[in-house]
CSV table of C-alpha atoms and ligand atoms in Angstrom, one decimal:
chain,number,residue,atom,x,y,z
M,1,UNK,CA,60.3,70.9,-76.3
M,2,UNK,CA,62.8,68.5,-75.5
M,3,UNK,CA,64.0,66.4,-78.6
M,4,UNK,CA,62.5,63.2,-77.3
M,5,UNK,CA,59.0,64.5,-76.9
M,6,UNK,CA,59.2,66.1,-80.3
M,7,UNK,CA,60.0,62.9,-81.9
M,8,UNK,CA,57.7,60.7,-80.1
M,9,UNK,CA,54.8,63.1,-80.6
M,10,UNK,CA,55.4,63.1,-84.3
M,11,UNK,CA,55.8,59.4,-85.2
M,12,UNK,CA,52.4,59.0,-86.6
M,13,UNK,CA,52.6,62.0,-88.6
M,14,UNK,CA,56.2,61.3,-89.8
M,15,UNK,CA,54.8,57.8,-91.1
M,16,UNK,CA,51.8,59.5,-92.9
M,17,UNK,CA,54.0,62.4,-94.8
M,18,UNK,CA,57.1,60.2,-95.5
M,19,UNK,CA,55.4,59.0,-98.5
M,20,UNK,CA,54.9,61.9,-100.0
M,21,UNK,CA,58.4,63.6,-99.0
M,22,UNK,CA,60.8,61.8,-101.0
M,23,UNK,CA,64.1,62.9,-102.5
M,24,UNK,CA,64.9,62.0,-105.9
M,25,UNK,CA,67.0,59.3,-107.0
M,26,UNK,CA,70.7,59.8,-106.7
M,27,UNK,CA,70.4,63.0,-104.5
M,28,UNK,CA,71.7,63.9,-101.2
M,29,UNK,CA,70.1,66.6,-99.1
M,30,UNK,CA,72.5,68.1,-96.6
M,31,UNK,CA,71.7,70.2,-93.8
M,32,UNK,CA,74.5,72.5,-92.4
M,33,UNK,CA,75.3,76.0,-91.2
M,34,UNK,CA,78.5,76.7,-93.3
M,35,UNK,CA,77.4,80.0,-95.1
M,36,UNK,CA,80.2,82.3,-94.2
M,37,UNK,CA,82.9,83.0,-96.8
M,38,UNK,CA,85.6,80.5,-95.8
M,39,UNK,CA,83.0,77.7,-94.9
M,40,UNK,CA,80.7,78.2,-98.3
M,41,UNK,CA,84.2,77.7,-100.2
M,42,UNK,CA,84.6,74.3,-98.0
M,43,UNK,CA,81.2,72.8,-98.4
M,44,UNK,CA,81.4,73.7,-102.2
M,45,UNK,CA,84.1,71.2,-102.3
M,46,UNK,CA,81.9,68.3,-101.1
M,47,UNK,CA,79.1,69.5,-103.5
M,48,UNK,CA,81.5,69.3,-106.2
M,49,UNK,CA,82.9,65.9,-105.6
M,50,UNK,CA,79.3,64.3,-105.1
M,51,UNK,CA,78.0,65.9,-108.3
M,52,UNK,CA,81.5,64.3,-110.0
M,53,UNK,CA,80.1,61.0,-108.7
M,54,UNK,CA,76.7,61.6,-110.5
M,55,UNK,CA,74.7,62.6,-107.2
M,56,UNK,CA,72.8,65.7,-107.2
M,57,UNK,CA,73.6,67.7,-104.1
M,58,UNK,CA,70.7,69.6,-102.7
M,59,UNK,CA,71.6,72.3,-100.3
M,60,UNK,CA,70.0,72.6,-96.8
M,61,UNK,CA,72.0,75.6,-95.6
M,62,UNK,CA,70.7,77.5,-92.4
M,63,UNK,CA,72.7,80.4,-91.5
M,64,UNK,CA,73.7,81.2,-87.9
M,65,UNK,CA,76.9,80.4,-86.3
M,66,UNK,CA,77.4,77.5,-83.7
M,67,UNK,CA,74.5,76.0,-85.6
M,68,UNK,CA,71.4,76.7,-83.2
M,69,UNK,CA,69.2,77.8,-86.0
M,70,UNK,CA,70.3,74.8,-88.2
M,71,UNK,CA,69.1,72.6,-85.2
M,72,UNK,CA,65.8,74.0,-84.9
M,73,UNK,CA,65.4,73.8,-88.6
M,74,UNK,CA,66.2,70.1,-88.4
M,75,UNK,CA,64.0,69.1,-85.8
M,76,UNK,CA,61.1,70.7,-87.8
M,77,UNK,CA,62.0,68.7,-90.6
M,78,UNK,CA,62.3,65.5,-88.6
M,79,UNK,CA,58.8,66.4,-87.4
M,80,UNK,CA,57.3,66.7,-90.7
M,81,UNK,CA,58.8,63.4,-91.7
M,82,UNK,CA,61.3,64.4,-94.2
M,83,UNK,CA,64.7,64.2,-92.7
M,84,UNK,CA,67.6,65.2,-94.7
M,85,UNK,CA,70.1,62.6,-95.9
M,86,UNK,CA,72.5,64.0,-93.6
M,87,UNK,CA,73.0,66.9,-91.0
M,88,UNK,CA,75.9,68.4,-89.3
M,89,UNK,CA,75.3,67.1,-86.0
M,90,UNK,CA,78.3,66.5,-83.4
M,91,UNK,CA,79.3,65.3,-80.4
M,92,UNK,CA,76.8,63.8,-77.7
M,93,UNK,CA,73.9,65.3,-79.9
M,94,UNK,CA,74.8,62.1,-82.1
M,95,UNK,CA,73.8,60.0,-79.4
M,96,UNK,CA,70.5,61.8,-78.3
M,97,UNK,CA,69.2,61.5,-82.1
M,98,UNK,CA,70.5,57.7,-82.0
M,99,UNK,CA,68.0,57.0,-79.1
M,100,UNK,CA,65.4,58.4,-81.3
M,101,UNK,CA,66.0,55.7,-83.9
M,102,UNK,CA,66.0,58.0,-86.7
M,103,UNK,CA,69.9,57.6,-87.7
M,104,UNK,CA,71.2,55.2,-90.5
M,105,UNK,CA,73.8,52.7,-90.0
M,106,UNK,CA,76.8,53.4,-92.4
M,107,UNK,CA,78.9,50.5,-91.3
M,108,UNK,CA,79.1,49.5,-95.1
M,109,UNK,CA,81.0,52.7,-95.7
M,110,UNK,CA,83.2,52.3,-92.8
M,111,UNK,CA,84.3,48.9,-93.2
M,112,UNK,CA,85.0,49.5,-96.8
M,113,UNK,CA,87.1,52.6,-96.0
M,114,UNK,CA,88.8,50.9,-92.9
M,115,UNK,CA,87.5,53.9,-90.5
M,116,UNK,CA,88.3,51.8,-87.3
M,117,UNK,CA,92.0,52.1,-88.5
M,118,UNK,CA,92.1,55.4,-89.8
M,119,UNK,CA,90.4,57.3,-87.1
M,120,UNK,CA,91.8,58.2,-83.7
M,121,UNK,CA,89.5,56.5,-81.1
M,122,UNK,CA,88.6,59.9,-79.6
M,123,UNK,CA,87.0,60.7,-83.0
M,124,UNK,CA,85.6,57.2,-84.0
M,125,UNK,CA,83.8,56.8,-80.8
M,126,UNK,CA,81.8,59.9,-81.2
M,127,UNK,CA,80.8,58.7,-84.7
M,128,UNK,CA,79.0,55.5,-83.4
M,129,UNK,CA,75.9,54.9,-81.7
M,130,UNK,CA,75.5,51.4,-80.1
M,131,UNK,CA,78.7,50.4,-81.7
M,132,UNK,CA,77.5,51.3,-85.3
M,133,UNK,CA,78.8,54.1,-87.4
M,134,UNK,CA,76.1,56.8,-87.8
M,135,UNK,CA,78.3,59.7,-88.9
M,136,UNK,CA,81.2,60.7,-90.8
M,137,UNK,CA,83.7,63.2,-89.5
M,138,UNK,CA,84.9,65.9,-91.8
M,139,UNK,CA,87.5,67.7,-89.5
M,140,UNK,CA,89.1,68.6,-86.2
M,141,UNK,CA,88.4,72.2,-85.3
M,142,UNK,CA,90.6,73.5,-82.4
M,143,UNK,CA,88.7,76.1,-80.2
M,144,UNK,CA,91.5,77.6,-78.0
M,145,UNK,CA,93.0,79.9,-80.4
M,146,UNK,CA,93.5,83.7,-80.1
M,147,UNK,CA,93.7,85.5,-83.9
M,148,UNK,CA,96.1,88.4,-83.7
M,149,UNK,CA,96.8,91.2,-86.3
M,150,UNK,CA,100.4,91.7,-85.9
M,151,UNK,CA,100.3,95.0,-87.8
M,152,UNK,CA,97.9,96.4,-84.9
M,153,UNK,CA,100.2,95.1,-82.3
M,154,UNK,CA,103.1,96.9,-84.1
M,155,UNK,CA,101.2,100.3,-84.2
M,156,UNK,CA,99.9,100.0,-80.7
M,157,UNK,CA,103.8,99.0,-79.5
M,158,UNK,CA,102.4,95.6,-78.0
M,159,UNK,CA,103.9,92.1,-78.4
M,160,UNK,CA,102.2,88.8,-79.0
M,161,UNK,CA,100.7,87.8,-75.8
M,162,UNK,CA,101.7,84.4,-74.2
M,163,UNK,CA,100.1,84.6,-70.8
M,164,UNK,CA,97.2,86.6,-69.3
M,165,UNK,CA,99.4,89.6,-68.0
M,166,UNK,CA,100.8,90.1,-71.6
M,167,UNK,CA,97.4,89.6,-73.1
M,168,UNK,CA,95.8,92.6,-71.0
M,169,UNK,CA,99.1,94.3,-71.6
M,170,UNK,CA,98.5,94.0,-75.1
M,171,UNK,CA,94.9,94.8,-74.8
M,172,UNK,CA,95.7,98.0,-73.0
M,173,UNK,CA,98.2,99.2,-75.8
M,174,UNK,CA,95.7,98.4,-78.4
M,175,UNK,CA,92.7,100.2,-76.5
M,176,UNK,CA,95.0,103.4,-75.9
M,177,UNK,CA,96.1,103.5,-79.5
M,178,UNK,CA,92.4,104.2,-80.6
M,179,UNK,CA,91.7,100.8,-81.9
M,180,UNK,CA,89.2,97.7,-80.6
M,181,UNK,CA,91.7,95.3,-78.7
M,182,UNK,CA,88.9,92.4,-78.7
M,183,UNK,CA,86.6,91.6,-81.7
M,184,UNK,CA,83.7,89.8,-80.3
M,185,UNK,CA,80.4,89.2,-81.5
M,186,UNK,CA,77.5,89.1,-78.7
M,187,UNK,CA,75.9,86.0,-79.5
M,188,UNK,CA,75.6,83.2,-76.5
M,189,UNK,CA,77.6,80.7,-78.3
M,190,UNK,CA,80.3,83.2,-79.1
M,191,UNK,CA,80.2,84.2,-75.2
M,192,UNK,CA,80.4,80.7,-74.5
M,193,UNK,CA,83.5,80.1,-76.7
M,194,UNK,CA,85.4,82.8,-75.0
M,195,UNK,CA,84.3,81.7,-71.5
M,196,UNK,CA,85.6,77.8,-72.3
M,197,UNK,CA,89.1,79.4,-73.4
M,198,UNK,CA,89.2,81.6,-70.3
M,199,UNK,CA,88.3,78.7,-68.1
M,200,UNK,CA,90.9,76.6,-69.9
M,201,UNK,CA,93.5,79.4,-69.4
M,202,UNK,CA,92.8,80.3,-65.9
M,203,UNK,CA,92.5,76.6,-64.5
M,204,UNK,CA,94.4,74.2,-66.9
M,205,UNK,CA,93.0,71.1,-68.4
M,206,UNK,CA,92.4,69.1,-65.2
M,207,UNK,CA,90.1,71.8,-63.7
M,208,UNK,CA,88.3,72.2,-67.2
M,209,UNK,CA,87.5,68.7,-67.2
M,210,UNK,CA,86.5,68.6,-63.4
M,211,UNK,CA,84.4,71.7,-64.2
M,212,UNK,CA,83.1,71.6,-67.3
M,213,UNK,CA,83.1,68.1,-68.7
M,214,UNK,CA,82.0,66.5,-65.2
M,215,UNK,CA,80.1,69.3,-63.9
M,216,UNK,CA,81.5,68.8,-60.4
M,217,UNK,CA,79.6,71.1,-58.2
M,218,UNK,CA,82.5,72.0,-55.8
M,219,UNK,CA,84.7,72.9,-59.2
M,220,UNK,CA,81.9,74.9,-60.4
M,221,UNK,CA,81.6,77.0,-57.5
M,222,UNK,CA,85.0,77.2,-56.3
M,223,UNK,CA,87.8,80.0,-56.5
M,224,UNK,CA,89.1,79.0,-60.1
M,225,UNK,CA,85.6,79.6,-61.6
M,226,UNK,CA,85.6,82.8,-59.8
M,227,UNK,CA,88.6,83.7,-61.1
M,228,UNK,CA,87.4,82.5,-64.8
M,229,UNK,CA,84.6,84.9,-64.5
M,230,UNK,CA,86.6,87.8,-62.8
M,231,UNK,CA,88.7,87.3,-66.1
M,232,UNK,CA,85.7,87.2,-68.4
M,233,UNK,CA,84.4,90.6,-66.5
M,234,UNK,CA,87.7,92.4,-67.4
M,235,UNK,CA,87.8,91.1,-71.1
M,236,UNK,CA,84.3,92.9,-71.5
M,237,UNK,CA,86.1,96.1,-70.9
M,238,UNK,CA,87.9,95.6,-74.4
M,239,UNK,CA,85.1,94.7,-76.3
M,240,UNK,CA,83.5,97.5,-78.3
M,241,UNK,CA,79.7,98.7,-77.7
M,242,UNK,CA,78.6,97.6,-80.9
M,243,UNK,CA,79.3,93.9,-80.5
M,244,UNK,CA,75.6,92.8,-79.6
M,245,UNK,CA,74.4,90.3,-82.2
M,246,UNK,CA,77.4,90.7,-84.4
M,247,UNK,CA,78.2,87.5,-86.5
M,248,UNK,CA,81.5,85.8,-85.7
M,249,UNK,CA,82.7,86.4,-89.4
M,250,UNK,CA,82.2,90.1,-89.1
M,251,UNK,CA,84.3,89.9,-85.7
M,252,UNK,CA,86.9,88.1,-87.5
M,253,UNK,CA,86.7,90.8,-90.2
M,254,UNK,CA,87.5,93.4,-87.8
M,255,UNK,CA,90.8,91.6,-87.3
M,256,UNK,CA,91.7,91.1,-90.7
M,257,UNK,CA,91.2,94.6,-91.8
M,258,UNK,CA,93.1,96.0,-88.7
M,259,UNK,CA,90.0,97.6,-86.8
M,260,UNK,CA,90.6,95.3,-84.0
M,261,UNK,CA,93.6,93.5,-82.7
M,262,UNK,CA,92.5,90.0,-81.2
M,263,UNK,CA,89.8,87.5,-81.2
M,264,UNK,CA,89.3,84.5,-79.2
M,265,UNK,CA,87.5,81.8,-81.6
M,266,UNK,CA,87.9,78.3,-83.1
M,267,UNK,CA,89.9,78.1,-86.3
M,268,UNK,CA,87.0,78.3,-88.4
M,269,UNK,CA,88.1,82.0,-88.1
M,270,UNK,CA,91.2,81.1,-90.3
M,271,UNK,CA,89.1,79.9,-93.0
M,272,UNK,CA,88.2,83.8,-93.3
M,273,UNK,CA,91.7,84.8,-93.2
M,274,UNK,CA,92.3,82.5,-96.0
M,275,UNK,CA,89.4,83.4,-98.0
M,276,UNK,CA,90.7,86.8,-97.8
M,277,UNK,CA,93.9,85.9,-99.1
M,278,UNK,CA,95.9,86.1,-95.8
M,279,UNK,CA,98.9,84.2,-94.8
M,280,UNK,CA,99.3,82.7,-91.5
M,281,UNK,CA,102.5,83.8,-89.7
M,282,UNK,CA,102.6,87.0,-91.6
M,283,UNK,CA,99.3,88.7,-92.0
M,284,UNK,CA,98.0,86.9,-88.8
M,285,UNK,CA,99.1,85.1,-85.9
M,286,UNK,CA,97.4,82.1,-84.2
M,287,UNK,CA,98.3,81.8,-80.8
M,288,UNK,CA,96.8,79.4,-78.1
M,289,UNK,CA,94.5,81.6,-76.1
M,290,UNK,CA,96.6,83.0,-72.8
M,291,UNK,CA,97.5,80.1,-70.7
M,292,UNK,CA,96.4,77.2,-73.1
M,293,UNK,CA,99.2,76.5,-75.0
M,294,UNK,CA,99.4,72.7,-73.4
M,295,UNK,CA,95.8,72.0,-74.1
M,296,UNK,CA,93.6,71.6,-77.1
M,297,UNK,CA,89.7,71.8,-76.8
M,298,UNK,CA,88.5,69.7,-79.9
M,299,UNK,CA,85.3,70.2,-81.8
M,300,UNK,CA,84.9,67.6,-84.5
M,301,UNK,CA,82.1,68.5,-87.2
M,302,UNK,CA,80.4,65.5,-88.7
M,303,UNK,CA,77.7,64.8,-91.0
M,304,UNK,CA,75.2,62.6,-89.2
M,305,UNK,CA,73.1,60.3,-91.5
M,306,UNK,CA,69.4,60.0,-91.3
M,307,UNK,CA,67.4,56.7,-92.3
M,308,UNK,CA,66.6,57.0,-95.8
M,309,UNK,CA,64.2,55.1,-98.1
M,310,UNK,CA,66.1,51.9,-99.7
M,311,UNK,CA,66.7,53.8,-103.1
M,312,UNK,CA,68.6,56.5,-101.4
M,313,UNK,CA,71.0,54.4,-99.3
M,314,UNK,CA,73.4,54.0,-102.2
M,315,UNK,CA,73.9,57.8,-102.5
M,316,UNK,CA,74.1,58.3,-98.6
M,317,UNK,CA,77.0,55.8,-98.6
M,318,UNK,CA,78.7,57.4,-101.3
M,319,UNK,CA,78.7,60.7,-99.4
M,320,UNK,CA,79.9,59.2,-96.1
M,321,UNK,CA,82.7,57.5,-98.4
M,322,UNK,CA,83.4,60.8,-100.1
M,323,UNK,CA,83.8,62.6,-96.8
M,324,UNK,CA,86.1,60.3,-95.3
M,325,UNK,CA,88.3,60.1,-98.6
M,326,UNK,CA,91.7,61.7,-98.3
M,327,UNK,CA,91.1,63.9,-101.3
M,328,UNK,CA,88.1,65.7,-99.6
M,329,UNK,CA,89.7,65.6,-96.0
M,330,UNK,CA,92.7,67.6,-97.7
M,331,UNK,CA,90.6,70.2,-99.6
M,332,UNK,CA,87.9,70.9,-97.2
M,333,UNK,CA,90.2,71.5,-94.2
M,334,UNK,CA,92.4,73.8,-96.2
M,335,UNK,CA,89.6,76.0,-96.9
M,336,UNK,CA,87.8,75.3,-93.6
M,337,UNK,CA,90.6,76.2,-91.0
M,338,UNK,CA,90.7,72.9,-89.6
M,339,UNK,CA,92.7,69.7,-89.7
M,340,UNK,CA,91.8,66.3,-91.0
M,341,UNK,CA,89.8,63.9,-88.9
M,342,UNK,CA,91.8,60.9,-90.4
M,343,UNK,CA,95.2,59.7,-90.5
M,344,UNK,CA,96.8,59.5,-94.0
M,345,UNK,CA,96.3,63.0,-95.4
M,346,UNK,CA,99.4,64.6,-96.6
M,347,UNK,CA,100.5,67.5,-94.5
M,348,UNK,CA,102.3,69.4,-97.4
M,349,UNK,CA,99.7,71.8,-98.2
M,350,UNK,CA,98.6,73.0,-94.8
M,351,UNK,CA,100.0,76.3,-93.1
M,352,UNK,CA,101.9,76.9,-89.9
M,353,UNK,CA,98.3,77.0,-87.9
M,354,UNK,CA,97.2,73.8,-89.2
M,355,UNK,CA,100.5,72.2,-88.5
M,356,UNK,CA,100.7,73.3,-84.9
M,357,UNK,CA,97.3,72.1,-84.4
M,358,UNK,CA,98.2,68.8,-85.6
M,359,UNK,CA,101.1,68.5,-83.6
M,360,UNK,CA,99.4,70.0,-80.5
M,361,UNK,CA,96.4,67.6,-81.0
M,362,UNK,CA,98.8,64.5,-81.1
M,363,UNK,CA,100.9,65.9,-78.0
M,364,UNK,CA,98.0,66.6,-75.8
M,365,UNK,CA,96.1,63.4,-76.4
M,366,UNK,CA,99.2,61.8,-74.8
M,367,UNK,CA,99.6,64.6,-72.0
M,368,UNK,CA,96.0,64.5,-71.2
M,369,UNK,CA,95.6,68.3,-72.4
M,370,UNK,CA,93.0,67.1,-74.9
M,371,UNK,CA,89.5,68.3,-73.9
M,372,UNK,CA,86.0,68.4,-75.5
M,373,UNK,CA,84.8,71.8,-76.5
M,374,UNK,CA,81.6,72.5,-74.4
M,375,UNK,CA,80.6,75.4,-76.5
M,376,UNK,CA,80.6,73.5,-79.4
M,377,UNK,CA,78.6,70.5,-78.4
M,378,UNK,CA,81.2,68.2,-77.6
M,379,UNK,CA,81.3,67.9,-73.8
M,380,UNK,CA,77.9,67.6,-72.4
M,381,UNK,CA,74.1,66.8,-73.3
M,382,UNK,CA,72.5,69.7,-75.1
M,383,UNK,CA,70.0,70.6,-72.2
M,384,UNK,CA,73.0,70.9,-70.1
M,385,UNK,CA,75.0,72.9,-72.3
M,386,UNK,CA,72.2,75.4,-73.2
M,387,UNK,CA,71.4,76.1,-69.6
M,388,UNK,CA,75.1,76.9,-69.0
M,389,UNK,CA,75.3,78.7,-72.2
M,390,UNK,CA,72.4,81.1,-70.8
M,391,UNK,CA,74.0,82.0,-67.6
M,392,UNK,CA,77.2,82.8,-69.3
M,393,UNK,CA,75.2,85.1,-71.7
M,394,UNK,CA,73.6,86.6,-68.8
M,395,UNK,CA,76.9,87.5,-67.1
M,396,UNK,CA,78.2,89.1,-70.4
M,397,UNK,CA,75.3,91.0,-70.8
M,398,UNK,CA,74.7,92.2,-67.3
M,399,UNK,CA,76.2,93.3,-64.2
M,400,UNK,CA,75.9,90.0,-62.5
M,401,UNK,CA,78.6,89.2,-60.3
M,402,UNK,CA,81.0,86.5,-60.5
M,403,UNK,CA,79.8,85.0,-57.1
M,404,UNK,CA,76.2,85.1,-58.5
M,405,UNK,CA,77.7,83.4,-62.0
M,406,UNK,CA,78.9,80.3,-60.3
M,407,UNK,CA,75.9,79.7,-58.2
M,408,UNK,CA,73.7,80.1,-61.3
M,409,UNK,CA,76.5,78.0,-63.3
M,410,UNK,CA,76.3,75.0,-60.6
M,411,UNK,CA,72.3,75.1,-60.9
M,412,UNK,CA,72.4,75.1,-64.6
M,413,UNK,CA,74.9,72.0,-64.7
M,414,UNK,CA,71.7,70.1,-63.1
M,415,UNK,CA,69.5,70.8,-66.1
M,416,UNK,CA,67.6,68.0,-67.3
S,1,GAL,C1,81.2,75.5,-84.9
S,1,GAL,C2,81.2,74.5,-85.9
S,1,GAL,C3,82.1,75.0,-87.2
S,1,GAL,C4,81.8,76.4,-87.6
S,1,GAL,C5,81.3,77.3,-86.3
S,1,GAL,C6,80.5,78.6,-86.7
S,1,GAL,O1,80.1,74.9,-84.1
S,1,GAL,O2,82.0,73.4,-85.6
S,1,GAL,O3,82.2,74.1,-88.3
S,1,GAL,O4,80.6,76.3,-88.3
S,1,GAL,O5,80.5,76.8,-85.4
S,1,GAL,O6,79.4,78.6,-87.2
């Protein structure tokens, strides 16, 4: 069922149940899906900060990478008339929820904290619905990374890849040396994560924008998209047979412990390396996915605020302000693998991968290489994104040809 229908159909029930479903005073309930090692450490910092301010943290964690399970749980709660105080909802979905009339206006926190001045426009625009802040950004994740174990490369006699030829050369050598070349988890959102980096690396930022953001039919079915799927098909041959259903952090663990050489994943993977005590540039490498060093796929996590009872508004605004504080943005992102969303946070404690991300975001925002991640809900509405993700997953799990895939993709791009 579509979000709109769900919410409309249950407005009456909502009103009835609302009275019995109140949260306690000075409490915030936060829905998120940050349950891996690095993610749990990150969110624990917010809990600590809220409790230091006298606000009880009610954790509403729903496991499942990419957040699909969490969104299902959220819809159920809104239907039941007991929306949480905040939920990790991103990108165009914020607008979808805004249209339902269930989001809270947090302009008071935003004007007090001068959010307009402290956030890049690309971030603040996403946080607003009809000109009012309804969400607070926690970070900027970069998706187009390749995580590499240099020990594995060394053992295989391979070098760190800077382009597709070098990438497949390294993959061959790792495979020949008896290790897994590409760590991957066969889940639709992970397939989509690899796909978007491949499309960006094969076609460049302009192609990515035309095909994946604007959903231009000719670009979706043209030779560059065919080449994208051909490259994806080749990548499949370096993934181990046990990948089906594997969680992303378990795939990252394979790179951490040297079982596998490389993983395409956003920089929440770095949170896992960090939590395992590994050092960037020494124990692991963060390389731009092949062919994407002049581009940056952004994925901005944010806590979107739901309408709450009058006596809960103060706690909600406290949460919003805490999220945007430089102290939180520093400690959260040191653990999460991402970079602060706001200006005015010291770079001093960040590692070489984070500094590269900060510099590259800045450079690509001027060059036109800064693009929204489709796989992480930043580029297109959820119905189209879901339909496109299904096509990619089908391609990854069958013998579908690239030709058939681009046709299916073009059709999926029209989903409503
Ligand atoms: C992303 C999200 C990240 C991380 C990852 C794995 O979509 O933005 O914060 O949680 O999924 O679940």
